[in-house]
Amino acid sequence: MRFIEAVNTAYEYQGFWGSFWDIIWWFLWIFFFMAYLFALFAVIADLFRDHKLNGWLKAIWIIFLIFVPFLTLLVYLIARGNGMAKRSAKEASELQSAQDAYIKSVAGSAPSPADEIAKAKTLLDAGTITQAEYDALKARALG
């Protein structure tokens, strides 16, 4: 009996966080799973972004993504990856131009000195400001 006890050197499981390499292994699997999810959602977003692909083909891609996800994802990235990149770049440039247009519309443009002098002259002619105030506004616009 003592011989069996002496020979029995089985690894005792120390719980989920018991081994450093178990932790590394789990982080590696989590990394690959998250990378897969990012690619999957990118493909699904690209499917709905593509207006040249009809609804039936989109449905077939989605069905294959559900039943054979990893292989379908690889096939899609290989077969349609170039178009996927072009559609993504086109959308990014459209968003950038829309953002630039919005910023320009909100920010407005700085009035030129001639515009400011013309407004001040209109106020002077209407009698709203005096000649001294007009001269001060003119000097500030030019200076």
PDB file of C-alpha atoms in Angstrom:
ATOM      1  CA  MET A   1       0.000   0.000   0.000  1.00  0.00           C
ATOM      2  CA  ARG A   2       2.829   2.360   0.740  1.00  0.00           C
ATOM      3  CA  PHE A   3       4.295   1.659  -2.675  1.00  0.00           C
ATOM      4  CA  ILE A   4       1.096   2.827  -4.404  1.00  0.00           C
ATOM      5  CA  GLU A   5       0.966   5.958  -2.316  1.00  0.00           C
ATOM      6  CA  ALA A   6       4.600   6.717  -3.081  1.00  0.00           C
ATOM      7  CA  VAL A   7       4.168   6.203  -6.849  1.00  0.00           C
ATOM      8  CA  ASN A   8       0.935   8.162  -7.103  1.00  0.00           C
ATOM      9  CA  THR A   9       2.163  11.665  -8.042  1.00  0.00           C
ATOM     10  CA  ALA A  10      -0.966  12.828  -9.825  1.00  0.00           C
ATOM     11  CA  TYR A  11      -1.425  16.528 -10.496  1.00  0.00           C
ATOM     12  CA  GLU A  12      -3.837  18.056  -8.076  1.00  0.00           C
ATOM     13  CA  TYR A  13      -6.147  20.579  -9.739  1.00  0.00           C
ATOM     14  CA  GLN A  14      -5.826  23.929  -7.997  1.00  0.00           C
ATOM     15  CA  GLY A  15      -8.936  25.608  -9.318  1.00  0.00           C
ATOM     16  CA  PHE A  16      -9.518  27.831 -12.319  1.00  0.00           C
ATOM     17  CA  TRP A  17      -6.724  30.294 -11.522  1.00  0.00           C
ATOM     18  CA  GLY A  18      -4.386  27.629 -10.174  1.00  0.00           C
ATOM     19  CA  SER A  19      -1.828  27.703 -12.955  1.00  0.00           C
ATOM     20  CA  PHE A  20      -0.183  30.623 -14.723  1.00  0.00           C
ATOM     21  CA  TRP A  21      -0.300  28.772 -18.035  1.00  0.00           C
ATOM     22  CA  ASP A  22      -4.007  28.116 -17.613  1.00  0.00           C
ATOM     23  CA  ILE A  23      -4.500  31.867 -17.374  1.00  0.00           C
ATOM     24  CA  ILE A  24      -2.361  32.493 -20.466  1.00  0.00           C
ATOM     25  CA  TRP A  25      -4.299  29.821 -22.355  1.00  0.00           C
ATOM     26  CA  TRP A  26      -7.658  31.417 -21.439  1.00  0.00           C
ATOM     27  CA  PHE A  27      -6.480  34.891 -22.453  1.00  0.00           C
ATOM     28  CA  LEU A  28      -5.289  33.507 -25.788  1.00  0.00           C
ATOM     29  CA  TRP A  29      -8.682  31.881 -26.445  1.00  0.00           C
ATOM     30  CA  ILE A  30     -10.501  35.058 -25.420  1.00  0.00           C
ATOM     31  CA  PHE A  31      -8.299  37.083 -27.786  1.00  0.00           C
ATOM     32  CA  PHE A  32      -9.053  34.791 -30.732  1.00  0.00           C
ATOM     33  CA  PHE A  33     -12.754  34.760 -29.913  1.00  0.00           C
ATOM     34  CA  MET A  34     -12.915  38.559 -29.754  1.00  0.00           C
ATOM     35  CA  ALA A  35     -10.984  38.859 -33.042  1.00  0.00           C
ATOM     36  CA  TYR A  36     -13.462  36.425 -34.604  1.00  0.00           C
ATOM     37  CA  LEU A  37     -16.422  38.469 -33.310  1.00  0.00           C
ATOM     38  CA  PHE A  38     -14.962  41.706 -34.685  1.00  0.00           C
ATOM     39  CA  ALA A  39     -14.464  40.094 -38.101  1.00  0.00           C
ATOM     40  CA  LEU A  40     -17.958  38.573 -37.998  1.00  0.00           C
ATOM     41  CA  PHE A  41     -19.639  41.892 -37.221  1.00  0.00           C
ATOM     42  CA  ALA A  42     -17.542  43.635 -39.882  1.00  0.00           C
ATOM     43  CA  VAL A  43     -18.728  41.104 -42.467  1.00  0.00           C
ATOM     44  CA  ILE A  44     -22.364  41.450 -41.387  1.00  0.00           C
ATOM     45  CA  ALA A  45     -22.106  45.245 -41.541  1.00  0.00           C
ATOM     46  CA  ASP A  46     -20.510  45.014 -44.984  1.00  0.00           C
ATOM     47  CA  LEU A  47     -23.289  42.738 -46.210  1.00  0.00           C
ATOM     48  CA  PHE A  48     -25.894  45.347 -45.361  1.00  0.00           C
ATOM     49  CA  ARG A  49     -23.725  48.222 -46.641  1.00  0.00           C
ATOM     50  CA  ASP A  50     -23.390  46.656 -50.102  1.00  0.00           C
ATOM     51  CA  HIS A  51     -26.233  47.919 -52.290  1.00  0.00           C
ATOM     52  CA  LYS A  52     -25.155  45.922 -55.351  1.00  0.00           C
ATOM     53  CA  LEU A  53     -25.835  42.587 -53.639  1.00  0.00           C
ATOM     54  CA  ASN A  54     -29.501  41.589 -53.738  1.00  0.00           C
ATOM     55  CA  GLY A  55     -31.500  40.452 -50.720  1.00  0.00           C
ATOM     56  CA  TRP A  56     -31.425  36.736 -51.537  1.00  0.00           C
ATOM     57  CA  LEU A  57     -27.641  36.632 -51.720  1.00  0.00           C
ATOM     58  CA  LYS A  58     -27.421  38.553 -48.448  1.00  0.00           C
ATOM     59  CA  ALA A  59     -29.764  36.002 -46.857  1.00  0.00           C
ATOM     60  CA  ILE A  60     -27.652  33.110 -48.155  1.00  0.00           C
ATOM     61  CA  TRP A  61     -24.476  34.680 -46.726  1.00  0.00           C
ATOM     62  CA  ILE A  62     -26.208  35.166 -43.353  1.00  0.00           C
ATOM     63  CA  ILE A  63     -27.481  31.559 -43.321  1.00  0.00           C
ATOM     64  CA  PHE A  64     -23.997  30.251 -44.044  1.00  0.00           C
ATOM     65  CA  LEU A  65     -22.570  32.569 -41.360  1.00  0.00           C
ATOM     66  CA  ILE A  66     -24.973  30.985 -38.880  1.00  0.00           C
ATOM     67  CA  PHE A  67     -24.389  27.322 -39.778  1.00  0.00           C
ATOM     68  CA  VAL A  68     -20.737  27.321 -40.935  1.00  0.00           C
ATOM     69  CA  PRO A  69     -19.437  30.523 -39.365  1.00  0.00           C
ATOM     70  CA  PHE A  70     -15.651  30.195 -39.446  1.00  0.00           C
ATOM     71  CA  LEU A  71     -15.384  28.826 -42.985  1.00  0.00           C
ATOM     72  CA  THR A  72     -17.946  31.305 -44.344  1.00  0.00           C
ATOM     73  CA  LEU A  73     -16.110  34.183 -42.700  1.00  0.00           C
ATOM     74  CA  LEU A  74     -12.829  33.154 -44.337  1.00  0.00           C
ATOM     75  CA  VAL A  75     -14.470  32.665 -47.737  1.00  0.00           C
ATOM     76  CA  TYR A  76     -16.167  36.060 -47.515  1.00  0.00           C
ATOM     77  CA  LEU A  77     -12.966  37.844 -46.542  1.00  0.00           C
ATOM     78  CA  ILE A  78     -11.071  36.188 -49.386  1.00  0.00           C
ATOM     79  CA  ALA A  79     -13.760  36.589 -52.058  1.00  0.00           C
ATOM     80  CA  ARG A  80     -15.115  40.028 -51.174  1.00  0.00           C
ATOM     81  CA  GLY A  81     -12.372  41.579 -49.059  1.00  0.00           C
ATOM     82  CA  ASN A  82     -11.260  44.084 -51.709  1.00  0.00           C
ATOM     83  CA  GLY A  83     -14.792  45.400 -52.212  1.00  0.00           C
ATOM     84  CA  MET A  84     -15.249  45.432 -48.456  1.00  0.00           C
ATOM     85  CA  ALA A  85     -12.240  47.732 -48.092  1.00  0.00           C
ATOM     86  CA  LYS A  86     -13.485  50.027 -50.876  1.00  0.00           C
ATOM     87  CA  ARG A  87     -16.964  50.315 -49.337  1.00  0.00           C
ATOM     88  CA  SER A  88     -15.465  51.037 -45.933  1.00  0.00           C
ATOM     89  CA  ALA A  89     -13.165  53.732 -47.349  1.00  0.00           C
ATOM     90  CA  LYS A  90     -16.064  55.286 -49.287  1.00  0.00           C
ATOM     91  CA  GLU A  91     -18.226  55.424 -46.169  1.00  0.00           C
ATOM     92  CA  ALA A  92     -15.374  56.945 -44.147  1.00  0.00           C
ATOM     93  CA  SER A  93     -14.809  59.671 -46.759  1.00  0.00           C
ATOM     94  CA  GLU A  94     -18.557  60.431 -46.890  1.00  0.00           C
ATOM     95  CA  LEU A  95     -18.652  60.750 -43.116  1.00  0.00           C
ATOM     96  CA  GLN A  96     -15.578  62.990 -43.160  1.00  0.00           C
ATOM     97  CA  SER A  97     -17.049  65.297 -45.811  1.00  0.00           C
ATOM     98  CA  ALA A  98     -20.372  65.466 -43.933  1.00  0.00           C
ATOM     99  CA  GLN A  99     -18.514  66.333 -40.735  1.00  0.00           C
ATOM    100  CA  ASP A 100     -16.473  69.016 -42.518  1.00  0.00           C
ATOM    101  CA  ALA A 101     -19.635  70.535 -44.019  1.00  0.00           C
ATOM    102  CA  TYR A 102     -21.314  70.565 -40.613  1.00  0.00           C
ATOM    103  CA  ILE A 103     -18.323  72.232 -38.946  1.00  0.00           C
ATOM    104  CA  LYS A 104     -18.197  74.886 -41.676  1.00  0.00           C
ATOM    105  CA  SER A 105     -21.927  75.575 -41.349  1.00  0.00           C
ATOM    106  CA  VAL A 106     -21.741  75.905 -37.563  1.00  0.00           C
ATOM    107  CA  ALA A 107     -18.510  77.878 -37.409  1.00  0.00           C
ATOM    108  CA  GLY A 108     -19.475  80.328 -40.128  1.00  0.00           C
ATOM    109  CA  SER A 109     -16.941  82.522 -41.788  1.00  0.00           C
ATOM    110  CA  ALA A 110     -15.209  85.550 -40.365  1.00  0.00           C
ATOM    111  CA  PRO A 111     -16.500  88.735 -41.970  1.00  0.00           C
ATOM    112  CA  SER A 112     -14.025  90.605 -44.093  1.00  0.00           C
ATOM    113  CA  PRO A 113     -12.927  94.128 -43.086  1.00  0.00           C
ATOM    114  CA  ALA A 114     -14.903  95.536 -46.011  1.00  0.00           C
ATOM    115  CA  ASP A 115     -18.087  93.847 -44.723  1.00  0.00           C
ATOM    116  CA  GLU A 116     -17.564  95.242 -41.240  1.00  0.00           C
ATOM    117  CA  ILE A 117     -16.965  98.780 -42.595  1.00  0.00           C
ATOM    118  CA  ALA A 118     -20.079  98.489 -44.793  1.00  0.00           C
ATOM    119  CA  LYS A 119     -22.179  97.440 -41.782  1.00  0.00           C
ATOM    120  CA  ALA A 120     -20.749 100.302 -39.733  1.00  0.00           C
ATOM    121  CA  LYS A 121     -21.501 102.762 -42.585  1.00  0.00           C
ATOM    122  CA  THR A 122     -25.089 101.496 -42.699  1.00  0.00           C
ATOM    123  CA  LEU A 123     -25.408 102.073 -38.950  1.00  0.00           C
ATOM    124  CA  LEU A 124     -23.906 105.569 -39.337  1.00  0.00           C
ATOM    125  CA  ASP A 125     -26.289 106.451 -42.182  1.00  0.00           C
ATOM    126  CA  ALA A 126     -29.245 105.200 -40.122  1.00  0.00           C
ATOM    127  CA  GLY A 127     -28.148 107.400 -37.245  1.00  0.00           C
ATOM    128  CA  THR A 128     -27.623 104.461 -34.865  1.00  0.00           C
ATOM    129  CA  ILE A 129     -23.983 105.331 -34.199  1.00  0.00           C
ATOM    130  CA  THR A 130     -22.024 108.554 -34.178  1.00  0.00           C
ATOM    131  CA  GLN A 131     -19.146 109.536 -36.453  1.00  0.00           C
ATOM    132  CA  ALA A 132     -16.645 108.808 -33.642  1.00  0.00           C
ATOM    133  CA  GLU A 133     -18.062 105.303 -33.128  1.00  0.00           C
ATOM    134  CA  TYR A 134     -17.940 104.723 -36.893  1.00  0.00           C
ATOM    135  CA  ASP A 135     -14.279 105.783 -36.983  1.00  0.00           C
ATOM    136  CA  ALA A 136     -13.514 103.420 -34.053  1.00  0.00           C
ATOM    137  CA  LEU A 137     -15.256 100.487 -35.786  1.00  0.00           C
ATOM    138  CA  LYS A 138     -13.442 101.291 -39.036  1.00  0.00           C
ATOM    139  CA  ALA A 139     -10.067 101.408 -37.263  1.00  0.00           C
ATOM    140  CA  ARG A 140     -10.762  98.096 -35.486  1.00  0.00           C
ATOM    141  CA  ALA A 141     -11.797  96.433 -38.791  1.00  0.00           C
ATOM    142  CA  LEU A 142      -8.653  97.639 -40.545  1.00  0.00           C
ATOM    143  CA  GLY A 143      -6.308  96.999 -37.629  1.00  0.00           C
TER     144      GLY A 143
END
